[in-house]
Structures are given as structure tokens and as C-alpha cells.
mmCIF file of C-alpha atoms in Angstrom:
data_model
loop_
_atom_site.group_PDB
_atom_site.id
_atom_site.type_symbol
_atom_site.label_atom_id
_atom_site.label_comp_id
_atom_site.label_asym_id
_atom_site.label_seq_id
_atom_site.Cartn_x
_atom_site.Cartn_y
_atom_site.Cartn_z
ATOM 1 C CA UNK D 1031 9.816 -5.361 -2.835
ATOM 2 C CA UNK D 1032 8.232 -6.551 -6.072
ATOM 3 C CA UNK D 1033 5.724 -3.698 -5.916
ATOM 4 C CA UNK D 1034 2.558 -4.334 -7.922
ATOM 5 C CA UNK D 1035 2.549 -7.456 -10.059
ATOM 6 C CA UNK D 1036 0.022 -8.477 -12.686
ATOM 7 C CA UNK D 1037 -0.534 -11.732 -14.524
ATOM 8 C CA UNK D 1038 -0.843 -12.609 -17.308
ATOM 9 C CA UNK D 1039 0.985 -10.015 -19.436
ATOM 10 C CA UNK D 1040 -1.008 -10.909 -22.535
ATOM 11 C CA UNK D 1041 -4.284 -12.773 -23.042
ATOM 12 C CA UNK D 1042 -6.512 -13.556 -26.006
ATOM 13 C CA UNK D 1043 -10.106 -14.581 -25.346
ATOM 14 C CA UNK D 1044 -13.067 -15.494 -27.468
ATOM 15 C CA UNK D 1045 -16.341 -13.670 -27.016
ATOM 16 C CA UNK D 1046 -18.275 -15.162 -24.119
ATOM 17 C CA UNK D 1047 -15.298 -16.674 -22.319
ATOM 18 C CA UNK D 1048 -14.548 -15.746 -18.747
ATOM 19 C CA UNK D 1049 -11.220 -15.132 -17.106
ATOM 20 C CA UNK D 1050 -9.547 -13.579 -14.092
ATOM 21 C CA UNK D 1051 -6.769 -11.000 -14.214
ATOM 22 C CA UNK D 1052 -4.524 -11.295 -11.204
ATOM 23 C CA UNK D 1053 -3.047 -8.394 -9.233
ATOM 24 C CA UNK D 1054 -0.882 -8.558 -6.120
ATOM 25 C CA UNK D 1055 1.081 -6.039 -4.084
ATOM 26 C CA UNK D 1056 3.625 -6.557 -1.316
ATOM 27 C CA UNK D 1057 3.623 -3.045 0.156
ATOM 28 C CA UNK D 1058 0.802 -3.644 2.664
ATOM 29 C CA UNK D 1059 -1.319 -1.037 0.913
ATOM 30 C CA UNK D 1060 -4.959 -0.758 1.895
ATOM 31 C CA UNK D 1061 -6.179 0.761 -1.383
ATOM 32 C CA UNK D 1062 -6.166 -1.125 -4.668
ATOM 33 C CA UNK D 1063 -7.813 -0.349 -7.968
ATOM 34 C CA UNK D 1064 -8.273 -1.504 -11.545
ATOM 35 C CA UNK D 1065 -8.123 0.720 -14.613
ATOM 36 C CA UNK D 1066 -8.535 0.080 -18.284
ATOM 37 C CA UNK D 1067 -6.784 2.040 -21.015
ATOM 38 C CA UNK D 1068 -8.047 2.013 -24.574
ATOM 39 C CA UNK D 1069 -5.733 3.040 -27.436
ATOM 40 C CA UNK D 1070 -4.823 6.721 -27.320
ATOM 41 C CA UNK D 1071 -6.943 7.326 -24.225
ATOM 42 C CA UNK D 1072 -6.366 8.025 -20.581
ATOM 43 C CA UNK D 1073 -7.073 5.508 -17.834
ATOM 44 C CA UNK D 1074 -10.612 4.809 -16.671
ATOM 45 C CA UNK D 1075 -11.357 3.412 -13.225
ATOM 46 C CA UNK D 1076 -13.231 0.086 -13.183
ATOM 47 C CA UNK D 1077 -13.393 -0.923 -9.508
ATOM 48 C CA UNK D 1078 -11.517 -0.116 -6.364
ATOM 49 C CA UNK D 1079 -11.087 -1.448 -2.834
ATOM 50 C CA UNK D 1080 -10.229 0.405 0.371
ATOM 51 C CA UNK D 1081 -9.361 -2.747 2.283
ATOM 52 C CA UNK D 1082 -9.984 -6.470 2.555
ATOM 53 C CA UNK D 1083 -13.669 -7.222 2.165
ATOM 54 C CA UNK D 1084 -14.567 -3.748 0.820
ATOM 55 C CA UNK D 1085 -14.999 -2.943 -2.878
ATOM 56 C CA UNK D 1086 -16.795 -0.264 -4.848
ATOM 57 C CA UNK D 1087 -17.500 0.705 -8.441
ATOM 58 C CA UNK D 1088 -15.529 3.166 -10.509
ATOM 59 C CA UNK D 1089 -16.453 4.875 -13.787
ATOM 60 C CA UNK D 1090 -16.828 1.772 -15.986
ATOM 61 C CA UNK D 1091 -17.739 -1.252 -13.797
ATOM 62 C CA UNK D 1092 -20.154 -3.073 -16.127
ATOM 63 C CA UNK D 1093 -18.969 -6.523 -17.191
ATOM 64 C CA UNK D 1094 -16.391 -6.819 -14.407
ATOM 65 C CA UNK D 1095 -16.430 -8.279 -10.911
ATOM 66 C CA UNK D 1096 -13.925 -7.897 -8.107
ATOM 67 C CA UNK D 1097 -13.397 -9.212 -4.607
ATOM 68 C CA UNK D 1098 -10.755 -8.549 -1.973
ATOM 69 C CA UNK D 1099 -10.242 -11.402 0.435
ATOM 70 C CA UNK D 1100 -6.692 -10.411 1.432
ATOM 71 C CA UNK D 1101 -4.771 -7.135 1.629
ATOM 72 C CA UNK D 1102 -2.308 -8.368 -0.982
ATOM 73 C CA UNK D 1103 -4.578 -9.572 -3.805
ATOM 74 C CA UNK D 1104 -7.240 -7.879 -5.911
ATOM 75 C CA UNK D 1105 -8.357 -10.030 -8.866
ATOM 76 C CA UNK D 1106 -10.526 -8.703 -11.679
ATOM 77 C CA UNK D 1107 -13.014 -11.102 -13.248
ATOM 78 C CA UNK D 1108 -14.509 -10.812 -16.702
ATOM 79 C CA UNK D 1109 -17.733 -12.794 -16.588
ATOM 80 C CA UNK D 1110 -18.484 -13.028 -20.314
ATOM 81 C CA UNK D 1111 -15.855 -11.311 -22.443
ATOM 82 C CA UNK D 1112 -16.937 -8.943 -25.206
ATOM 83 C CA UNK D 1113 -14.844 -7.295 -27.958
ATOM 84 C CA UNK D 1114 -15.498 -3.931 -26.266
ATOM 85 C CA UNK D 1115 -13.387 -5.162 -23.355
ATOM 86 C CA UNK D 1116 -10.280 -5.337 -25.543
ATOM 87 C CA UNK D 1117 -7.932 -3.022 -23.689
ATOM 88 C CA UNK D 1118 -4.868 -2.777 -21.480
ATOM 89 C CA UNK D 1119 -5.687 -3.308 -17.827
ATOM 90 C CA UNK D 1120 -3.667 -1.728 -15.035
ATOM 91 C CA UNK D 1121 -3.818 -2.512 -11.362
ATOM 92 C CA UNK D 1122 -2.693 0.094 -8.834
ATOM 93 C CA UNK D 1123 -2.242 0.342 -5.095
ATOM 94 C CA UNK D 1124 -1.655 3.072 -2.545
ATOM 95 C CA UNK D 1125 -1.256 3.373 1.186
ATOM 96 C CA UNK D 1126 -4.774 4.625 1.935
ATOM 97 C CA UNK D 1127 -6.379 5.953 -1.246
ATOM 98 C CA UNK D 1128 -8.673 8.513 0.296
ATOM 99 C CA UNK D 1129 -6.313 11.384 0.990
ATOM 100 C CA UNK D 1130 -5.336 14.187 -1.320
ATOM 101 C CA UNK D 1131 -1.645 13.368 -0.877
ATOM 102 C CA UNK D 1132 -1.875 9.612 -1.504
ATOM 103 C CA UNK D 1133 0.249 8.429 -4.442
ATOM 104 C CA UNK D 1134 -0.455 5.322 -6.470
ATOM 105 C CA UNK D 1135 1.865 2.558 -7.642
ATOM 106 C CA UNK D 1136 0.912 0.855 -10.877
ATOM 107 C CA UNK D 1137 1.555 -2.610 -12.211
ATOM 108 C CA UNK D 1138 2.958 -3.301 -15.693
ATOM 109 C CA UNK D 1139 -0.436 -4.052 -17.218
ATOM 110 C CA UNK D 1140 -2.268 -6.929 -18.907
ATOM 111 C CA UNK D 1141 -2.982 -6.582 -22.606
ATOM 112 C CA UNK D 1142 -6.309 -8.287 -23.342
ATOM 113 C CA UNK D 1143 -7.747 -8.999 -26.765
ATOM 114 C CA UNK D 1144 -11.278 -10.339 -27.149
ATOM 115 C CA UNK D 1145 -12.073 -11.814 -30.546
ATOM 116 C CA UNK S 879 -13.241 16.927 -9.360
ATOM 117 C CA UNK S 880 -11.418 19.806 -10.979
ATOM 118 C CA UNK S 881 -11.173 19.687 -14.757
ATOM 119 C CA UNK S 882 -7.742 19.977 -16.365
ATOM 120 C CA UNK S 883 -6.510 21.212 -19.719
ATOM 121 C CA UNK S 884 -3.154 20.067 -21.066
ATOM 122 C CA UNK S 885 -1.622 20.350 -24.550
ATOM 123 C CA UNK S 886 -2.064 17.170 -26.563
ATOM 124 C CA UNK S 887 1.628 16.989 -27.340
ATOM 125 C CA UNK S 888 4.915 18.821 -26.910
ATOM 126 C CA UNK S 889 8.358 18.404 -28.346
ATOM 127 C CA UNK S 890 11.731 19.014 -26.761
ATOM 128 C CA UNK S 891 15.376 18.601 -27.613
ATOM 129 C CA UNK S 892 17.516 16.303 -25.530
ATOM 130 C CA UNK S 893 19.454 17.980 -22.711
ATOM 131 C CA UNK S 894 17.141 21.026 -22.756
ATOM 132 C CA UNK S 895 14.582 21.982 -20.083
ATOM 133 C CA UNK S 896 10.926 21.144 -20.681
ATOM 134 C CA UNK S 897 7.981 23.018 -19.215
ATOM 135 C CA UNK S 898 4.731 21.043 -19.307
ATOM 136 C CA UNK S 899 1.707 23.246 -18.526
ATOM 137 C CA UNK S 900 -1.596 22.314 -16.937
ATOM 138 C CA UNK S 901 -4.636 24.491 -16.441
ATOM 139 C CA UNK S 902 -6.919 23.576 -13.535
ATOM 140 C CA UNK S 903 -8.996 26.707 -13.052
ATOM 141 C CA UNK S 904 -11.776 24.935 -11.079
ATOM 142 C CA UNK S 905 -9.417 23.479 -8.477
ATOM 143 C CA UNK S 906 -10.563 23.687 -4.869
ATOM 144 C CA UNK S 907 -8.449 25.107 -2.069
ATOM 145 C CA UNK S 908 -7.554 21.710 -0.616
ATOM 146 C CA UNK S 909 -6.774 19.855 -3.851
ATOM 147 C CA UNK S 910 -3.210 18.716 -4.248
ATOM 148 C CA UNK S 911 -1.834 18.750 -7.784
ATOM 149 C CA UNK S 912 -0.317 15.424 -8.760
ATOM 150 C CA UNK S 913 1.692 14.576 -11.855
ATOM 151 C CA UNK S 914 2.155 11.089 -13.208
ATOM 152 C CA UNK S 915 3.850 9.916 -16.365
ATOM 153 C CA UNK S 916 3.420 6.837 -18.500
ATOM 154 C CA UNK S 917 6.375 5.543 -20.463
ATOM 155 C CA UNK S 918 5.613 3.515 -23.607
ATOM 156 C CA UNK S 919 4.071 0.119 -22.832
ATOM 157 C CA UNK S 920 4.279 0.671 -19.072
ATOM 158 C CA UNK S 921 1.939 1.595 -16.257
ATOM 159 C CA UNK S 922 1.824 5.174 -15.011
ATOM 160 C CA UNK S 923 4.385 6.236 -12.432
ATOM 161 C CA UNK S 924 4.185 8.997 -9.861
ATOM 162 C CA UNK S 925 6.320 12.056 -10.562
ATOM 163 C CA UNK S 926 5.549 14.777 -8.040
ATOM 164 C CA UNK S 927 2.760 16.541 -6.156
ATOM 165 C CA UNK S 928 2.224 19.854 -4.391
ATOM 166 C CA UNK S 929 -0.358 22.177 -2.838
ATOM 167 C CA UNK S 930 0.763 25.794 -3.009
ATOM 168 C CA UNK S 931 4.482 26.304 -3.071
ATOM 169 C CA UNK S 932 6.928 24.999 -5.606
ATOM 170 C CA UNK S 933 8.200 21.467 -5.088
ATOM 171 C CA UNK S 934 11.339 19.688 -6.181
ATOM 172 C CA UNK S 935 12.390 16.061 -6.223
ATOM 173 C CA UNK S 936 14.944 13.977 -8.059
ATOM 174 C CA UNK S 937 12.686 13.579 -11.098
ATOM 175 C CA UNK S 938 11.261 17.055 -11.648
ATOM 176 C CA UNK S 939 10.119 20.375 -10.253
ATOM 177 C CA UNK S 940 6.541 21.550 -9.897
ATOM 178 C CA UNK S 941 5.750 25.238 -10.166
ATOM 179 C CA UNK S 942 2.266 26.206 -8.958
ATOM 180 C CA UNK S 943 0.752 29.563 -9.866
ATOM 181 C CA UNK S 944 -0.089 31.867 -7.005
ATOM 182 C CA UNK S 945 -3.831 31.602 -7.753
ATOM 183 C CA UNK S 946 -3.426 27.809 -8.115
ATOM 184 C CA UNK S 947 -5.331 27.795 -11.396
ATOM 185 C CA UNK S 948 -2.379 26.427 -13.290
ATOM 186 C CA UNK S 949 0.829 24.535 -12.718
ATOM 187 C CA UNK S 950 3.908 23.594 -14.681
ATOM 188 C CA UNK S 951 5.951 20.429 -14.496
ATOM 189 C CA UNK S 952 9.588 21.164 -15.201
ATOM 190 C CA UNK S 953 12.056 18.572 -16.417
ATOM 191 C CA UNK S 954 15.401 20.298 -16.051
ATOM 192 C CA UNK S 955 17.283 18.331 -18.716
ATOM 193 C CA UNK S 956 15.148 16.146 -20.932
ATOM 194 C CA UNK S 957 16.526 12.781 -21.922
ATOM 195 C CA UNK S 958 15.199 10.279 -24.439
ATOM 196 C CA UNK S 959 13.910 8.246 -21.493
ATOM 197 C CA UNK S 960 11.604 11.134 -20.550
ATOM 198 C CA UNK S 961 9.498 10.588 -23.670
ATOM 199 C CA UNK S 962 6.129 9.698 -22.179
ATOM 200 C CA UNK S 963 2.562 10.854 -21.602
ATOM 201 C CA UNK S 964 2.385 13.244 -18.652
ATOM 202 C CA UNK S 965 -0.819 13.502 -16.639
ATOM 203 C CA UNK S 966 -1.774 16.406 -14.392
ATOM 204 C CA UNK S 967 -4.324 15.330 -11.739
ATOM 205 C CA UNK S 968 -5.870 17.505 -9.009
ATOM 206 C CA UNK S 969 -6.736 15.281 -6.050
ATOM 207 C CA UNK S 970 -9.362 16.182 -3.485
ATOM 208 C CA UNK S 971 -9.071 13.124 -1.283
ATOM 209 C CA UNK S 972 -11.753 10.890 -2.770
ATOM 210 C CA UNK S 973 -11.161 7.320 -3.814
ATOM 211 C CA UNK S 974 -11.481 7.928 -7.548
ATOM 212 C CA UNK S 975 -8.459 9.310 -9.372
ATOM 213 C CA UNK S 976 -9.446 10.721 -12.747
ATOM 214 C CA UNK S 977 -6.872 10.548 -15.532
ATOM 215 C CA UNK S 978 -7.331 12.821 -18.536
ATOM 216 C CA UNK S 979 -5.646 12.402 -21.908
ATOM 217 C CA UNK S 980 -2.396 14.009 -20.750
ATOM 218 C CA UNK S 981 0.426 15.532 -22.799
ATOM 219 C CA UNK S 982 2.559 13.322 -24.978
ATOM 220 C CA UNK S 983 6.172 14.527 -24.777
ATOM 221 C CA UNK S 984 8.471 13.798 -27.698
ATOM 222 C CA UNK S 985 12.216 14.192 -27.090
ATOM 223 C CA UNK S 986 14.541 14.654 -30.045
ATOM 224 C CA UNK S 987 18.160 13.522 -29.952
#
């Protein structure tokens, strides 16, 4: 199993550009999520999905869109990049997501810089 | 969600045991206590979780206080590869996992 994969590893954007961060998992997990991590901080939840066709907002959803057309993929779209979105983005997946015993598997991250 | 308090940083010598504390005094009776760690430039990885009794796995042990208001992650013999940020996370079963700032563990050779 590859686990959770993310592409690209690094990306530089100019303010106002749009892009999509890719996330895929091969563990047949229902739950997937996106976090951002700013320097020296913990992770903050952006959006999550409990299954194909179902998404919901996390703590910091503004400026980001998601969709979940398949179980495997959960892309994160930046509609109009801003310098405040400079961060490291992590995708995670887990079997169900809604139980107190569920454990998450994280991808290696995408380091995004917006100039 | 229960709030947690962890030391900002801790230091250990290689080959010695490390006890990483976490206070979660507002935890509810059904919250499991999860620990994750984040190695430098990597995504977080699951370490261990438990409800009431102490738990062991190949990575660590988790000691949970009888009143469940605190817990301690125990690394039995720290190695340089254990240098990471350790997060203590009470989980109540919702879909939003809240990460705090965690404890940064430094391991000296």
C-alpha cells in the first residue's frame, strides 16, 4: 500500500492564481481531511469528507474548495491564492472518522508559498 | 472537545526513558486519548490511544491517570529518531480532530 499520497511536494504561486492540491489514498478509507500547518503551529482542519459526495467545513475553510467524487481522491482547490495561504498542507484519511477510536494516516505534505 | 495542556518542549538523553505529560482535565467519560507525533518535515503519525487502562504497543506506552484528567506517553528508550513534536488529543467521536501545539521533544546523543 502507498498509503496517503500528495502532489506536488512544493509549489510557488503568485497572488490571485488558482491551483489544486492532490490527495489520494489506497486504503479504502471513507474519511478524508485537509489540514494546514503554519510555522511553529499545530494543524488546523480546513475541510473534511465522510465519503464520496459528502464534504463539510473544518475550522478554516475560507478560500478553499473541495469535492469528493471517488473514495480514493480528495483534491483541495485554492480559488485565488493569497499570501496568508502560505503554509504546509497535509491530507489525512481514516477508516470512518466519526468514532473515538478512529486513527488517521497522514500524507507527506505539500509546501505552498504564495508571493 | 476537551482542552489539553502540554509542555512546550522537553529534553531527553538518548537511550533513557522519556515521560511526556498531558493534562486534559475537561475530558468526558467516553473520550479516548490519542497521541500522534510529527517528525521534522513529515506528516503526523499515530502513536497510541487508550480509554482507561494503560496501553502498550511497539512504539510506546500510555499511562492514564485513574481520574482520567491526565495521561503520560512513555518512550522506554529514546533514540535520536524520536525527536519530534508529540500531540495529545482527546477524541469524542466527532469528525473534527483538534491538534494543539504539542510538545517538542529534543533528544541528545
